[in-house]
Tab-separated table of C-alpha atoms in Angstrom:
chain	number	residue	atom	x	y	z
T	1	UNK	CA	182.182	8.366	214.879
T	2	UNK	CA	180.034	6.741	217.737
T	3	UNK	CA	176.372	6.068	216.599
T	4	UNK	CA	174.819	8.588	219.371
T	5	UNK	CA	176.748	12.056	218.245
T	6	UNK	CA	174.828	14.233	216.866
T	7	UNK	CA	176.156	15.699	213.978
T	8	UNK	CA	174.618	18.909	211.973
T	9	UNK	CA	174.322	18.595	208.485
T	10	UNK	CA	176.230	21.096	206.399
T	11	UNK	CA	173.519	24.240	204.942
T	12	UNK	CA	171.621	23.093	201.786
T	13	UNK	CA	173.157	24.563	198.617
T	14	UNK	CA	171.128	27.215	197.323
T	15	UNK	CA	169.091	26.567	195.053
T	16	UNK	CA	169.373	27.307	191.036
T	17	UNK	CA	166.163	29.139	191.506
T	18	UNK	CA	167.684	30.817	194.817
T	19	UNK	CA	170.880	31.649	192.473
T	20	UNK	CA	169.042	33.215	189.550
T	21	UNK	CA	166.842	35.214	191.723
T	22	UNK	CA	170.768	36.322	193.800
T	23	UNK	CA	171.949	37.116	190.426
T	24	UNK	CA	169.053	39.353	189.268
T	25	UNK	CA	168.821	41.495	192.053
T	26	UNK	CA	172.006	41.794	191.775
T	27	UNK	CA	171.739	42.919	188.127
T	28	UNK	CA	168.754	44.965	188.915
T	29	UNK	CA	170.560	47.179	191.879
T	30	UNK	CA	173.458	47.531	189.805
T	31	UNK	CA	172.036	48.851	186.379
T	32	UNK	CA	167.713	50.133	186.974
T	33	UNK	CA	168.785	53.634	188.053
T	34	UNK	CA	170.444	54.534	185.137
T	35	UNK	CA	168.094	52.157	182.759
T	36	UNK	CA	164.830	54.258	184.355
T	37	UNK	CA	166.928	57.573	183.882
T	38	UNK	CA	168.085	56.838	180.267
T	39	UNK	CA	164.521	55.366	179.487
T	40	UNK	CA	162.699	58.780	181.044
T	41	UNK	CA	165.356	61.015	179.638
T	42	UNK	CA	164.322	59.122	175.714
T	43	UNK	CA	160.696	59.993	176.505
T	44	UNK	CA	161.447	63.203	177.039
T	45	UNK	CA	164.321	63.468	173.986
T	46	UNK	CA	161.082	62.427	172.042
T	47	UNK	CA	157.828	64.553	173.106
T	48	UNK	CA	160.330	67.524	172.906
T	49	UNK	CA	161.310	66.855	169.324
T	50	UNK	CA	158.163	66.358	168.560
T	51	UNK	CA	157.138	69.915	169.592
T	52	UNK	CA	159.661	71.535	167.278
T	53	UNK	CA	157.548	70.187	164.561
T	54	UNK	CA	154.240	71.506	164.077
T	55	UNK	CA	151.209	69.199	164.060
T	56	UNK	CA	153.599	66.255	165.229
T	57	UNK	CA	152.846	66.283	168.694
T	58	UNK	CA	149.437	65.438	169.724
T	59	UNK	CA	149.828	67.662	173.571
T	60	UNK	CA	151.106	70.941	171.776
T	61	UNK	CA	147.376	71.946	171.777
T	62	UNK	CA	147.149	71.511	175.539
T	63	UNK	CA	150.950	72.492	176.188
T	64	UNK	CA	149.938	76.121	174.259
T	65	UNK	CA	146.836	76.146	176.447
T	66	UNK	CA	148.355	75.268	179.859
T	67	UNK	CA	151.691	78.303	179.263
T	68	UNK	CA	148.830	80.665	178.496
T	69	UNK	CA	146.562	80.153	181.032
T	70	UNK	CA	149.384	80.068	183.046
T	71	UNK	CA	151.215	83.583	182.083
T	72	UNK	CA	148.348	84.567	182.345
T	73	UNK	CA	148.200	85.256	178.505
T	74	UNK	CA	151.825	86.872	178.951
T	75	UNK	CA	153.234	83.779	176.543
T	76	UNK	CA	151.572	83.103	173.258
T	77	UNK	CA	150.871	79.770	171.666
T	78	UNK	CA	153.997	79.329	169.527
T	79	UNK	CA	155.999	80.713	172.758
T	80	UNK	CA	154.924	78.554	174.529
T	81	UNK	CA	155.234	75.341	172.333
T	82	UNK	CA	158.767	76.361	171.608
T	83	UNK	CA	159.621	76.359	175.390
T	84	UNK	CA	158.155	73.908	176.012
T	85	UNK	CA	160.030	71.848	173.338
T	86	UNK	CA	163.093	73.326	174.722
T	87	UNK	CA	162.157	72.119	177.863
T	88	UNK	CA	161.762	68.684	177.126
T	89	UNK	CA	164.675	68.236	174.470
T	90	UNK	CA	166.805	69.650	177.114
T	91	UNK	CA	165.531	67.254	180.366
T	92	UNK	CA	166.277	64.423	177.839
T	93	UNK	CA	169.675	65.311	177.479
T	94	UNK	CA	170.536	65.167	180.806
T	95	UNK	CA	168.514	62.336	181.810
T	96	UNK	CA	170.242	60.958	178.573
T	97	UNK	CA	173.819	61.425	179.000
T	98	UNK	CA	173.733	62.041	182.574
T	99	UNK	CA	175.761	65.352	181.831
T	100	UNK	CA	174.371	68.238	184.051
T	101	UNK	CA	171.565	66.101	185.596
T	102	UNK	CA	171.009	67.519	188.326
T	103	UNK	CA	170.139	70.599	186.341
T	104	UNK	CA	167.767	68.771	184.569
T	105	UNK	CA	166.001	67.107	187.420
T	106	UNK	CA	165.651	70.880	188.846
T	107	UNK	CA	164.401	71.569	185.205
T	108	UNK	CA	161.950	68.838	185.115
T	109	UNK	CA	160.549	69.559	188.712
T	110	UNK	CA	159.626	73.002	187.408
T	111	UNK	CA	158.097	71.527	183.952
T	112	UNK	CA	156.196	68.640	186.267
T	113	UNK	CA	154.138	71.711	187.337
T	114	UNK	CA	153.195	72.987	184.205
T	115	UNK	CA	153.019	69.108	182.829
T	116	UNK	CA	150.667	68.303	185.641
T	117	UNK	CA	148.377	71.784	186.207
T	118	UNK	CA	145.588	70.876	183.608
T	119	UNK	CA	144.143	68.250	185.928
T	120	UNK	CA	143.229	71.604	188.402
T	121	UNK	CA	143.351	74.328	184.998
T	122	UNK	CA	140.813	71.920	182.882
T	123	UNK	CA	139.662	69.712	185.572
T	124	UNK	CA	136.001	70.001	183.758
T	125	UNK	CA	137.298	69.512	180.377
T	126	UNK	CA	139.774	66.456	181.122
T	127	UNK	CA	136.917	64.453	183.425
T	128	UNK	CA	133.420	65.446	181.708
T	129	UNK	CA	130.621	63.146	183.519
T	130	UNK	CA	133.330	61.766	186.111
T	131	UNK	CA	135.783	59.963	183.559
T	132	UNK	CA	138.481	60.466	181.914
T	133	UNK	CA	138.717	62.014	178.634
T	134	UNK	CA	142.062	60.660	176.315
T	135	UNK	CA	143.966	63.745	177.016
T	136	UNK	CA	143.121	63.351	180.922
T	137	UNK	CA	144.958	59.560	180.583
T	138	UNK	CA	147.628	61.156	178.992
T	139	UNK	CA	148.074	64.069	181.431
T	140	UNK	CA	147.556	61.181	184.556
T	141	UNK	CA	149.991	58.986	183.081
T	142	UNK	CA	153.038	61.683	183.889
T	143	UNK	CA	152.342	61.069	187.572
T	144	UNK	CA	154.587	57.561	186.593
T	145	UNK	CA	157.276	60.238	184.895
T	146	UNK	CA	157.028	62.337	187.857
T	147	UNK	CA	157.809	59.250	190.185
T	148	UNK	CA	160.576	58.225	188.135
T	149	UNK	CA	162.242	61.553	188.106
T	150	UNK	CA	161.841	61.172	191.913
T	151	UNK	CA	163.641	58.104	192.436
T	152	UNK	CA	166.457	59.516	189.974
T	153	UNK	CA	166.725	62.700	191.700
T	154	UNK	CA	166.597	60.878	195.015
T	155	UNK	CA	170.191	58.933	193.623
T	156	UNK	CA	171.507	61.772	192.238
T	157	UNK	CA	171.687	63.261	195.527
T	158	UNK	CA	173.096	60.304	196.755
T	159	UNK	CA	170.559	57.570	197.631
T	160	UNK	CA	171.495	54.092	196.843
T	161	UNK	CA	169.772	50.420	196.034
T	162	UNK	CA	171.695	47.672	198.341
T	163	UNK	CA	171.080	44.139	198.627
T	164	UNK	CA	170.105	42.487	202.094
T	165	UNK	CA	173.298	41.240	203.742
């Protein structure tokens, strides 16, 4: 080949860094909807065991407040627990198993109500002097459940991850 052609050099190979990173995402598009909707569905499976058990769950206090002031005082304390166990034992097993999810996303939207409400119900309570109280962390902390349960509704009605072309 004459001295004065220019001739392109062939593309870099990636990188093993540039590989692990391909293969990750990869990975990660693949298999993080269903690890985020078996993870939240084990939460859940868990608090709502809990409540079936008295003195084992440390938000039955609240949960029994919330129903009430809720009904309206319609729904009594143990009522209310027990529903609320229901609830929760039965959004696990969807989120779980994936067997009538999209039940249980419908479900959890209507518990994310109750779940959420003491932040306006007990605003006073859960913030005294401007900051949060321990049960007002644990109340704020569902707004990460309440995502999650977004993005897995948001696939179960057909949304998907892709990777750049």
């Amino acid at each position: 080949m004459p001295s004065n052609t220019f001739v392109r050099d062939a593309a870099p190979a990636p990188s093993m860094v540039t590989r692990a990173v391909a293969g990750l995402a990869t990975v990660l598009t693949r298999h993080s909807i269903t690890a985020l909707r078996i993870s939240l569905g084990l939460v859940f499976l868990g608090f709502g065991i809990l409540k079936f058990f008295p003195g084992m769950s440390p938000a039955a206090e609240l949960a029994e407040r919330t129903i009430g002031t809720l009904t309206f005082g319609l729904v009594g304390p143990t009522a209310a627990l027990l529903l609320t166990a229901i609830m929760e034992t039965v959004i696990g097993l969807t989120l779980v198993t994936g067997l009538f999810l999209r039940t249980g996303l419908v479900i959890l939207a209507g518990a994310l109500v109750g779940i959420m409400s003491p932040l306006v119900l007990f605003y006073s309570e859960l913030f005294p002097a401007g900051g949060p109280t321990l049960t007002a962390q644990y109340v704020l902390k569902d707004i990460v459940l309440a995502c999650a349960g977004a993005v897995i509704g948001a696939a179960a009605l057909g949304a998907r991850l892709r990777l750049p072309e």
